[in-house]
PDB file of C-alpha atoms in Angstrom:
ATOM      1  CA  MET A   1     -32.153   0.446 -12.427  1.00 42.00           C
ATOM      2  CA  PRO A   2     -35.370   0.153 -10.365  1.00 45.00           C
ATOM      3  CA  HIS A   3     -35.929   3.932 -10.391  1.00 46.00           C
ATOM      4  CA  ARG A   4     -34.301   7.164 -11.437  1.00 57.00           C
ATOM      5  CA  ARG A   5     -35.103   9.265  -8.382  1.00 73.00           C
ATOM      6  CA  THR A   6     -31.846  10.629  -6.991  1.00 88.00           C
ATOM      7  CA  PRO A   7     -31.132   8.960  -3.625  1.00 96.00           C
ATOM      8  CA  ARG A   8     -30.664  11.224  -0.623  1.00 97.00           C
ATOM      9  CA  LEU A   9     -28.529   8.661   1.222  1.00 97.00           C
ATOM     10  CA  VAL A  10     -25.993   6.146  -0.089  1.00 98.00           C
ATOM     11  CA  ALA A  11     -24.919   3.504   2.444  1.00 98.00           C
ATOM     12  CA  THR A  12     -22.272   0.936   1.623  1.00 98.00           C
ATOM     13  CA  ASP A  13     -20.328  -1.874   3.168  1.00 98.00           C
ATOM     14  CA  LEU A  14     -16.563  -1.701   2.684  1.00 98.00           C
ATOM     15  CA  ASP A  15     -14.666  -4.983   2.402  1.00 96.00           C
ATOM     16  CA  GLY A  16     -15.920  -7.096  -0.458  1.00 97.00           C
ATOM     17  CA  THR A  17     -18.181  -4.278  -1.646  1.00 98.00           C
ATOM     18  CA  LEU A  18     -16.612  -0.818  -1.969  1.00 98.00           C
ATOM     19  CA  VAL A  19     -13.041  -1.993  -1.317  1.00 97.00           C
ATOM     20  CA  ARG A  20     -11.211  -4.103  -3.879  1.00 97.00           C
ATOM     21  CA  SER A  21      -9.839  -7.522  -2.985  1.00 95.00           C
ATOM     22  CA  ASP A  22      -6.330  -6.076  -2.643  1.00 95.00           C
ATOM     23  CA  GLY A  23      -7.585  -3.676   0.044  1.00 94.00           C
ATOM     24  CA  SER A  24      -7.547  -0.566  -2.136  1.00 96.00           C
ATOM     25  CA  ILE A  25     -10.188   1.970  -3.090  1.00 97.00           C
ATOM     26  CA  ALA A  26     -10.198   2.373  -6.873  1.00 97.00           C
ATOM     27  CA  PRO A  27      -9.706   5.962  -8.128  1.00 97.00           C
ATOM     28  CA  ARG A  28     -12.967   5.583 -10.066  1.00 98.00           C
ATOM     29  CA  THR A  29     -14.816   4.655  -6.881  1.00 98.00           C
ATOM     30  CA  LYS A  30     -13.345   7.563  -4.947  1.00 97.00           C
ATOM     31  CA  ARG A  31     -14.348   9.997  -7.692  1.00 97.00           C
ATOM     32  CA  ALA A  32     -17.910   8.678  -7.707  1.00 97.00           C
ATOM     33  CA  VAL A  33     -18.258   8.840  -3.928  1.00 97.00           C
ATOM     34  CA  LEU A  34     -16.978  12.416  -3.767  1.00 97.00           C
ATOM     35  CA  ALA A  35     -19.151  13.474  -6.718  1.00 96.00           C
ATOM     36  CA  VAL A  36     -22.271  12.099  -5.029  1.00 96.00           C
ATOM     37  CA  GLN A  37     -21.512  14.177  -1.953  1.00 96.00           C
ATOM     38  CA  ASP A  38     -20.847  17.263  -4.072  1.00 95.00           C
ATOM     39  CA  VAL A  39     -24.469  17.226  -5.259  1.00 95.00           C
ATOM     40  CA  GLY A  40     -25.775  17.028  -1.704  1.00 95.00           C
ATOM     41  CA  THR A  41     -26.397  13.308  -1.185  1.00 97.00           C
ATOM     42  CA  VAL A  42     -25.254  11.894   2.151  1.00 97.00           C
ATOM     43  CA  PHE A  43     -22.736   9.063   1.881  1.00 97.00           C
ATOM     44  CA  VAL A  44     -21.998   6.771   4.823  1.00 98.00           C
ATOM     45  CA  MET A  45     -19.764   3.729   5.223  1.00 98.00           C
ATOM     46  CA  VAL A  46     -21.416   0.923   7.195  1.00 98.00           C
ATOM     47  CA  THR A  47     -18.874  -1.719   8.061  1.00 98.00           C
ATOM     48  CA  ALA A  48     -17.842  -4.562  10.335  1.00 97.00           C
ATOM     49  CA  ARG A  49     -14.448  -2.885  10.695  1.00 96.00           C
ATOM     50  CA  PRO A  50     -13.400  -1.537  14.089  1.00 96.00           C
ATOM     51  CA  PRO A  51     -12.887   2.234  14.431  1.00 96.00           C
ATOM     52  CA  ARG A  52      -9.104   2.136  13.952  1.00 94.00           C
ATOM     53  CA  TRP A  53      -9.539   0.678  10.450  1.00 94.00           C
ATOM     54  CA  LEU A  54     -11.471   3.745   9.249  1.00 94.00           C
ATOM     55  CA  HIS A  55      -8.818   6.410   9.721  1.00 93.00           C
ATOM     56  CA  ASP A  56      -7.160   5.793   6.336  1.00 92.00           C
ATOM     57  CA  LEU A  57     -10.546   6.405   4.668  1.00 94.00           C
ATOM     58  CA  SER A  58     -11.287   9.715   6.369  1.00 93.00           C
ATOM     59  CA  ASP A  59     -11.307  11.523   3.011  1.00 92.00           C
ATOM     60  CA  LEU A  60     -14.453   9.605   2.006  1.00 94.00           C
ATOM     61  CA  VAL A  61     -16.705  10.315   4.981  1.00 92.00           C
ATOM     62  CA  GLY A  62     -17.886  13.747   3.822  1.00 85.00           C
ATOM     63  CA  ALA A  63     -18.840  16.826   5.793  1.00 87.00           C
ATOM     64  CA  HIS A  64     -20.680  14.867   8.491  1.00 92.00           C
ATOM     65  CA  GLY A  65     -17.473  12.939   9.293  1.00 94.00           C
ATOM     66  CA  ILE A  66     -19.338   9.887  10.509  1.00 96.00           C
ATOM     67  CA  ALA A  67     -19.096   6.155   9.819  1.00 97.00           C
ATOM     68  CA  ILE A  68     -21.055   3.221  11.220  1.00 98.00           C
ATOM     69  CA  VAL A  69     -18.607   0.578  12.432  1.00 98.00           C
ATOM     70  CA  ALA A  70     -18.452  -2.748  14.276  1.00 98.00           C
ATOM     71  CA  ASN A  71     -21.588  -4.017  12.507  1.00 98.00           C
ATOM     72  CA  GLY A  72     -23.680  -1.139  13.816  1.00 98.00           C
ATOM     73  CA  ALA A  73     -22.474  -1.185  17.418  1.00 98.00           C
ATOM     74  CA  ILE A  74     -20.664   2.168  17.086  1.00 98.00           C
ATOM     75  CA  LEU A  75     -21.550   5.464  15.437  1.00 98.00           C
ATOM     76  CA  TYR A  76     -18.074   6.894  14.970  1.00 97.00           C
ATOM     77  CA  ASP A  77     -16.655  10.358  14.299  1.00 97.00           C
ATOM     78  CA  VAL A  78     -13.728   9.471  12.054  1.00 96.00           C
ATOM     79  CA  GLY A  79     -12.011  12.855  12.135  1.00 92.00           C
ATOM     80  CA  ALA A  80     -12.241  13.294  15.897  1.00 93.00           C
ATOM     81  CA  ARG A  81     -11.512   9.585  16.438  1.00 94.00           C
ATOM     82  CA  ARG A  82     -14.231   9.167  19.021  1.00 95.00           C
ATOM     83  CA  PRO A  83     -17.449   7.174  19.373  1.00 97.00           C
ATOM     84  CA  ILE A  84     -20.623   9.244  19.240  1.00 97.00           C
ATOM     85  CA  ARG A  85     -23.008   6.486  20.279  1.00 97.00           C
ATOM     86  CA  THR A  86     -22.554   2.811  21.153  1.00 98.00           C
ATOM     87  CA  SER A  87     -24.656  -0.323  21.637  1.00 98.00           C
ATOM     88  CA  LEU A  88     -22.446  -2.787  23.491  1.00 98.00           C
ATOM     89  CA  ILE A  89     -22.775  -6.339  24.799  1.00 98.00           C
ATOM     90  CA  ASP A  90     -23.212  -6.533  28.563  1.00 98.00           C
ATOM     91  CA  PRO A  91     -20.209  -8.326  30.145  1.00 98.00           C
ATOM     92  CA  ALA A  92     -22.339 -10.936  31.904  1.00 98.00           C
ATOM     93  CA  VAL A  93     -24.225 -11.756  28.708  1.00 98.00           C
ATOM     94  CA  ALA A  94     -21.013 -11.926  26.673  1.00 98.00           C
ATOM     95  CA  LEU A  95     -19.370 -14.311  29.132  1.00 98.00           C
ATOM     96  CA  GLU A  96     -22.450 -16.519  29.326  1.00 97.00           C
ATOM     97  CA  VAL A  97     -22.648 -16.704  25.540  1.00 98.00           C
ATOM     98  CA  ALA A  98     -18.927 -17.369  25.083  1.00 98.00           C
ATOM     99  CA  GLN A  99     -18.937 -20.151  27.666  1.00 98.00           C
ATOM    100  CA  ALA A 100     -21.979 -21.741  26.018  1.00 97.00           C
ATOM    101  CA  ILE A 101     -20.289 -21.643  22.610  1.00 98.00           C
ATOM    102  CA  ARG A 102     -17.084 -23.184  23.978  1.00 97.00           C
ATOM    103  CA  ALA A 103     -19.040 -25.929  25.720  1.00 97.00           C
ATOM    104  CA  GLU A 104     -20.601 -26.830  22.361  1.00 97.00           C
ATOM    105  CA  ILE A 105     -17.491 -26.211  20.200  1.00 97.00           C
ATOM    106  CA  PRO A 106     -14.405 -26.587  22.450  1.00 97.00           C
ATOM    107  CA  GLU A 107     -11.851 -25.723  19.745  1.00 96.00           C
ATOM    108  CA  VAL A 108     -13.039 -22.148  19.154  1.00 97.00           C
ATOM    109  CA  GLU A 109     -11.019 -19.127  20.297  1.00 97.00           C
ATOM    110  CA  PHE A 110     -12.287 -15.652  21.131  1.00 98.00           C
ATOM    111  CA  ALA A 111     -11.317 -12.039  20.549  1.00 98.00           C
ATOM    112  CA  ILE A 112     -13.124  -8.776  21.312  1.00 98.00           C
ATOM    113  CA  GLU A 113     -13.465  -5.296  19.915  1.00 97.00           C
ATOM    114  CA  ARG A 114     -14.192  -2.537  22.393  1.00 97.00           C
ATOM    115  CA  PRO A 115     -14.749   1.001  21.124  1.00 95.00           C
ATOM    116  CA  ASP A 116     -11.172   1.863  22.086  1.00 93.00           C
ATOM    117  CA  ARG A 117      -9.274  -1.425  22.279  1.00 96.00           C
ATOM    118  CA  TYR A 118      -8.807  -4.843  20.718  1.00 97.00           C
ATOM    119  CA  GLY A 119      -8.261  -7.957  22.825  1.00 97.00           C
ATOM    120  CA  GLN A 120      -7.804 -11.689  22.285  1.00 97.00           C
ATOM    121  CA  GLU A 121      -7.169 -14.959  24.039  1.00 98.00           C
ATOM    122  CA  PRO A 122      -3.498 -16.046  23.994  1.00 96.00           C
ATOM    123  CA  ARG A 123      -4.119 -18.817  21.436  1.00 94.00           C
ATOM    124  CA  TYR A 124      -6.339 -16.772  19.116  1.00 95.00           C
ATOM    125  CA  VAL A 125      -4.949 -16.709  15.558  1.00 89.00           C
ATOM    126  CA  ASN A 126      -5.324 -13.200  14.129  1.00 87.00           C
ATOM    127  CA  ARG A 127      -4.970 -12.806  10.347  1.00 84.00           C
ATOM    128  CA  TRP A 128      -4.055  -9.127  10.763  1.00 84.00           C
ATOM    129  CA  PRO A 129      -1.255  -7.360  12.659  1.00 87.00           C
ATOM    130  CA  THR A 130      -2.337  -6.832  16.253  1.00 91.00           C
ATOM    131  CA  PRO A 131      -2.332  -3.297  17.695  1.00 93.00           C
ATOM    132  CA  ASP A 132       0.446  -2.400  20.103  1.00 93.00           C
ATOM    133  CA  ASP A 133      -2.004  -2.068  22.997  1.00 94.00           C
ATOM    134  CA  THR A 134      -3.713  -5.416  22.375  1.00 97.00           C
ATOM    135  CA  LEU A 135      -5.166  -6.941  25.518  1.00 97.00           C
ATOM    136  CA  VAL A 136      -4.044 -10.577  25.583  1.00 97.00           C
ATOM    137  CA  ALA A 137      -5.909 -12.342  28.364  1.00 97.00           C
ATOM    138  CA  GLU A 138      -8.205 -15.190  29.289  1.00 96.00           C
ATOM    139  CA  LEU A 139     -11.900 -14.968  28.506  1.00 96.00           C
ATOM    140  CA  GLU A 140     -13.059 -13.680  31.879  1.00 96.00           C
ATOM    141  CA  ILE A 141     -10.716 -10.696  31.675  1.00 97.00           C
ATOM    142  CA  LEU A 142     -11.471  -9.976  28.023  1.00 97.00           C
ATOM    143  CA  LEU A 143     -15.176  -9.808  28.807  1.00 97.00           C
ATOM    144  CA  ALA A 144     -14.928  -7.854  32.055  1.00 97.00           C
ATOM    145  CA  GLU A 145     -16.065  -4.687  30.243  1.00 97.00           C
ATOM    146  CA  PRO A 146     -18.808  -4.071  27.661  1.00 98.00           C
ATOM    147  CA  THR A 147     -17.721  -5.004  24.149  1.00 98.00           C
ATOM    148  CA  ALA A 148     -18.820  -3.943  20.690  1.00 98.00           C
ATOM    149  CA  LYS A 149     -18.101  -7.311  19.070  1.00 98.00           C
ATOM    150  CA  LEU A 150     -17.267 -10.785  20.294  1.00 98.00           C
ATOM    151  CA  LEU A 151     -15.258 -12.592  17.608  1.00 98.00           C
ATOM    152  CA  VAL A 152     -15.396 -16.388  17.428  1.00 98.00           C
ATOM    153  CA  ARG A 153     -12.819 -18.178  15.294  1.00 97.00           C
ATOM    154  CA  HIS A 154     -12.649 -21.860  14.413  1.00 97.00           C
ATOM    155  CA  PRO A 155      -9.412 -23.435  13.136  1.00 94.00           C
ATOM    156  CA  SER A 156     -10.983 -24.961  10.010  1.00 94.00           C
ATOM    157  CA  TRP A 157     -14.742 -24.535   9.568  1.00 95.00           C
ATOM    158  CA  HIS A 158     -16.173 -22.168   6.970  1.00 95.00           C
ATOM    159  CA  SER A 159     -17.908 -19.141   8.462  1.00 96.00           C
ATOM    160  CA  ASP A 160     -21.289 -20.405   7.222  1.00 96.00           C
ATOM    161  CA  GLU A 161     -20.819 -23.706   9.047  1.00 96.00           C
ATOM    162  CA  LEU A 162     -19.605 -21.995  12.208  1.00 97.00           C
ATOM    163  CA  LEU A 163     -22.570 -19.594  12.182  1.00 97.00           C
ATOM    164  CA  ALA A 164     -24.990 -22.490  11.715  1.00 96.00           C
ATOM    165  CA  LYS A 165     -23.506 -24.202  14.785  1.00 97.00           C
ATOM    166  CA  ILE A 166     -23.413 -21.065  16.925  1.00 97.00           C
ATOM    167  CA  SER A 167     -26.855 -19.613  16.161  1.00 96.00           C
ATOM    168  CA  PRO A 168     -28.930 -22.196  18.097  1.00 96.00           C
ATOM    169  CA  VAL A 169     -26.493 -22.012  21.014  1.00 96.00           C
ATOM    170  CA  VAL A 170     -26.758 -18.244  21.493  1.00 96.00           C
ATOM    171  CA  GLY A 171     -30.495 -18.066  20.746  1.00 91.00           C
ATOM    172  CA  GLY A 172     -31.946 -14.583  21.155  1.00 92.00           C
ATOM    173  CA  ARG A 173     -29.410 -13.401  23.728  1.00 95.00           C
ATOM    174  CA  VAL A 174     -27.172 -11.753  21.095  1.00 97.00           C
ATOM    175  CA  ALA A 175     -27.020 -11.171  17.326  1.00 97.00           C
ATOM    176  CA  ALA A 176     -24.649 -13.482  15.426  1.00 97.00           C
ATOM    177  CA  SER A 177     -23.542 -13.064  11.814  1.00 96.00           C
ATOM    178  CA  HIS A 178     -20.444 -12.988   9.659  1.00 95.00           C
ATOM    179  CA  SER A 179     -18.846 -10.629   7.169  1.00 93.00           C
ATOM    180  CA  GLY A 180     -17.110 -13.186   4.987  1.00 86.00           C
ATOM    181  CA  GLY A 181     -14.073 -13.544   7.218  1.00 76.00           C
ATOM    182  CA  HIS A 182     -12.284 -16.889   7.194  1.00 83.00           C
ATOM    183  CA  SER A 183     -13.734 -19.252   9.847  1.00 93.00           C
ATOM    184  CA  LEU A 184     -15.032 -16.251  11.788  1.00 96.00           C
ATOM    185  CA  VAL A 185     -18.387 -15.335  13.349  1.00 97.00           C
ATOM    186  CA  GLU A 186     -19.079 -11.884  14.787  1.00 97.00           C
ATOM    187  CA  ILE A 187     -21.452 -11.399  17.703  1.00 98.00           C
ATOM    188  CA  SER A 188     -23.153  -8.120  18.640  1.00 98.00           C
ATOM    189  CA  ALA A 189     -25.628  -7.138  21.329  1.00 98.00           C
ATOM    190  CA  ASP A 190     -29.193  -8.332  20.822  1.00 97.00           C
ATOM    191  CA  GLY A 191     -30.998  -6.075  18.353  1.00 96.00           C
ATOM    192  CA  VAL A 192     -27.812  -4.494  17.022  1.00 98.00           C
ATOM    193  CA  SER A 193     -27.161  -4.570  13.286  1.00 98.00           C
ATOM    194  CA  LYS A 194     -26.002  -2.327  10.500  1.00 98.00           C
ATOM    195  CA  ALA A 195     -29.668  -1.535   9.874  1.00 98.00           C
ATOM    196  CA  THR A 196     -30.472  -0.317  13.368  1.00 98.00           C
ATOM    197  CA  MET A 197     -27.694   2.262  13.514  1.00 98.00           C
ATOM    198  CA  LEU A 198     -28.204   3.248   9.865  1.00 98.00           C
ATOM    199  CA  ALA A 199     -31.905   3.876  10.498  1.00 98.00           C
ATOM    200  CA  ASP A 200     -31.059   6.108  13.463  1.00 97.00           C
ATOM    201  CA  PHE A 201     -28.424   7.982  11.451  1.00 97.00           C
ATOM    202  CA  ALA A 202     -30.814   8.478   8.530  1.00 98.00           C
ATOM    203  CA  ALA A 203     -33.553   9.775  10.832  1.00 97.00           C
ATOM    204  CA  GLU A 204     -31.135  12.310  12.279  1.00 95.00           C
ATOM    205  CA  GLN A 205     -30.458  13.491   8.716  1.00 95.00           C
ATOM    206  CA  GLY A 206     -34.189  13.688   7.990  1.00 97.00           C
ATOM    207  CA  ILE A 207     -33.925  10.875   5.437  1.00 97.00           C
ATOM    208  CA  ALA A 208     -36.342   7.962   5.038  1.00 97.00           C
ATOM    209  CA  ALA A 209     -35.591   4.371   4.068  1.00 97.00           C
ATOM    210  CA  ASP A 210     -37.202   4.807   0.652  1.00 96.00           C
ATOM    211  CA  GLU A 211     -34.751   7.652  -0.067  1.00 97.00           C
ATOM    212  CA  THR A 212     -31.791   5.360   0.644  1.00 98.00           C
ATOM    213  CA  ILE A 213     -29.791   2.934  -1.472  1.00 98.00           C
ATOM    214  CA  ALA A 214     -27.485   0.368   0.141  1.00 98.00           C
ATOM    215  CA  PHE A 215     -24.713  -1.901  -1.120  1.00 98.00           C
ATOM    216  CA  GLY A 216     -23.411  -5.096   0.464  1.00 98.00           C
ATOM    217  CA  ASP A 217     -21.906  -8.526  -0.034  1.00 98.00           C
ATOM    218  CA  SER A 218     -22.222 -10.662   3.100  1.00 97.00           C
ATOM    219  CA  LEU A 219     -24.646 -11.921   5.723  1.00 97.00           C
ATOM    220  CA  ASN A 220     -24.040  -9.046   8.116  1.00 97.00           C
ATOM    221  CA  ASP A 221     -25.310  -6.720   5.369  1.00 98.00           C
ATOM    222  CA  LEU A 222     -28.718  -8.395   5.082  1.00 98.00           C
ATOM    223  CA  PRO A 223     -30.561  -6.250   7.668  1.00 98.00           C
ATOM    224  CA  MET A 224     -29.239  -3.034   6.076  1.00 98.00           C
ATOM    225  CA  LEU A 225     -30.163  -4.219   2.591  1.00 98.00           C
ATOM    226  CA  ALA A 226     -33.659  -5.104   3.779  1.00 98.00           C
ATOM    227  CA  TRP A 227     -34.118  -1.689   5.420  1.00 98.00           C
ATOM    228  CA  ALA A 228     -32.997   0.436   2.467  1.00 98.00           C
ATOM    229  CA  GLY A 229     -35.492   1.455  -0.183  1.00 97.00           C
ATOM    230  CA  THR A 230     -33.273  -0.035  -2.889  1.00 97.00           C
ATOM    231  CA  SER A 231     -30.631  -2.696  -2.270  1.00 98.00           C
ATOM    232  CA  TYR A 232     -27.661  -3.702  -4.398  1.00 98.00           C
ATOM    233  CA  GLY A 233     -25.488  -6.764  -4.069  1.00 98.00           C
ATOM    234  CA  VAL A 234     -22.118  -6.897  -5.782  1.00 98.00           C
ATOM    235  CA  ALA A 235     -21.814  -9.895  -8.105  1.00 98.00           C
ATOM    236  CA  ASN A 236     -19.244 -11.492  -5.770  1.00 97.00           C
ATOM    237  CA  ALA A 237     -21.688 -11.406  -2.852  1.00 97.00           C
ATOM    238  CA  HIS A 238     -22.796 -14.334  -0.710  1.00 97.00           C
ATOM    239  CA  ALA A 239     -25.562 -16.386  -2.331  1.00 97.00           C
ATOM    240  CA  GLU A 240     -28.057 -15.367   0.375  1.00 97.00           C
ATOM    241  CA  VAL A 241     -27.412 -11.712  -0.440  1.00 98.00           C
ATOM    242  CA  LEU A 242     -27.816 -12.208  -4.179  1.00 98.00           C
ATOM    243  CA  ALA A 243     -31.116 -14.004  -3.549  1.00 98.00           C
ATOM    244  CA  VAL A 244     -32.784 -11.019  -1.856  1.00 98.00           C
ATOM    245  CA  VAL A 245     -31.341  -7.762  -3.240  1.00 98.00           C
ATOM    246  CA  ASP A 246     -33.263  -5.605  -5.694  1.00 98.00           C
ATOM    247  CA  GLU A 247     -30.339  -5.338  -8.095  1.00 97.00           C
ATOM    248  CA  VAL A 248     -26.981  -7.018  -8.721  1.00 98.00           C
ATOM    249  CA  CYS A 249     -24.090  -4.798  -9.818  1.00 98.00           C
ATOM    250  CA  PRO A 250     -20.542  -5.672 -10.941  1.00 98.00           C
ATOM    251  CA  THR A 251     -18.066  -7.075  -8.423  1.00 98.00           C
ATOM    252  CA  ASN A 252     -16.001  -5.059  -5.979  1.00 98.00           C
ATOM    253  CA  ASP A 253     -12.972  -5.573  -8.240  1.00 98.00           C
ATOM    254  CA  GLU A 254     -14.981  -4.208 -11.185  1.00 98.00           C
ATOM    255  CA  ASP A 255     -15.998  -1.042  -9.271  1.00 97.00           C
ATOM    256  CA  GLY A 256     -19.613  -2.133  -8.945  1.00 98.00           C
ATOM    257  CA  VAL A 257     -20.621   0.607  -6.507  1.00 98.00           C
ATOM    258  CA  ALA A 258     -19.088   3.278  -8.735  1.00 98.00           C
ATOM    259  CA  THR A 259     -20.921   1.836 -11.751  1.00 98.00           C
ATOM    260  CA  VAL A 260     -24.296   2.257 -10.055  1.00 97.00           C
ATOM    261  CA  LEU A 261     -23.514   5.724  -8.701  1.00 97.00           C
ATOM    262  CA  GLU A 262     -22.381   6.914 -12.123  1.00 97.00           C
ATOM    263  CA  GLN A 263     -25.668   5.750 -13.636  1.00 95.00           C
ATOM    264  CA  LEU A 264     -27.968   7.036 -10.892  1.00 95.00           C
ATOM    265  CA  PHE A 265     -26.290  10.429 -10.642  1.00 95.00           C
ATOM    266  CA  ASP A 266     -25.372  10.856 -14.336  1.00 93.00           C
ATOM    267  CA  LEU A 267     -21.686  11.186 -13.442  1.00 90.00           C
TER     268      LEU A 267
END
């Protein structure tokens, strides 16, 4: 461990990091997370997930009740099921970016996450069950309102390859990354990342970056891992994550986050 000072804030990604590959939270991990909060440390989930995918984890959010979702675009009150603060993509910018991507890569399909609704193009292939109120529409209608995330899916390319193709097309107009999803790139408003919302949340708690530890596994975690005083990558993380973190812990399926918390907090 790089130090033994007790962290005041623990921030962690979910899928691929805190959550096991089968989608579960290990009992050991839950015990560690709750124990950390019992001694007064703030715990916050920082995830690419949309708000609706946090409700089953409401018992982990602690007294503050807050999670950072949609790659930092939404500060979300899980218990009240309402956004507290948002940083959304302007509709005109989103449409311009989407049209530029399609002109360069015609076979891509798009979906969107708004703070209160999911939407997709008719041909978009979703790996997860779609919500009952899904907006199925053409691009111009999908992007008629501000959106938290613009999702770009390719039928066969790896997410790394798709991101490499998209990044020069979108330039500095938006922030593009991926969270390890199959053939999927996630686009946020320019300047939005897990780090930006986490820094704001920490400041509101009176906590500095050097009092924070963060865990992650994919490219969308890199800004958060760079901001935190101490960064941990699970052993199953993307190679770019493992190359820059301060420490590597066991995989998500080996309860890596719990292992570190148990050591740091003498659990």
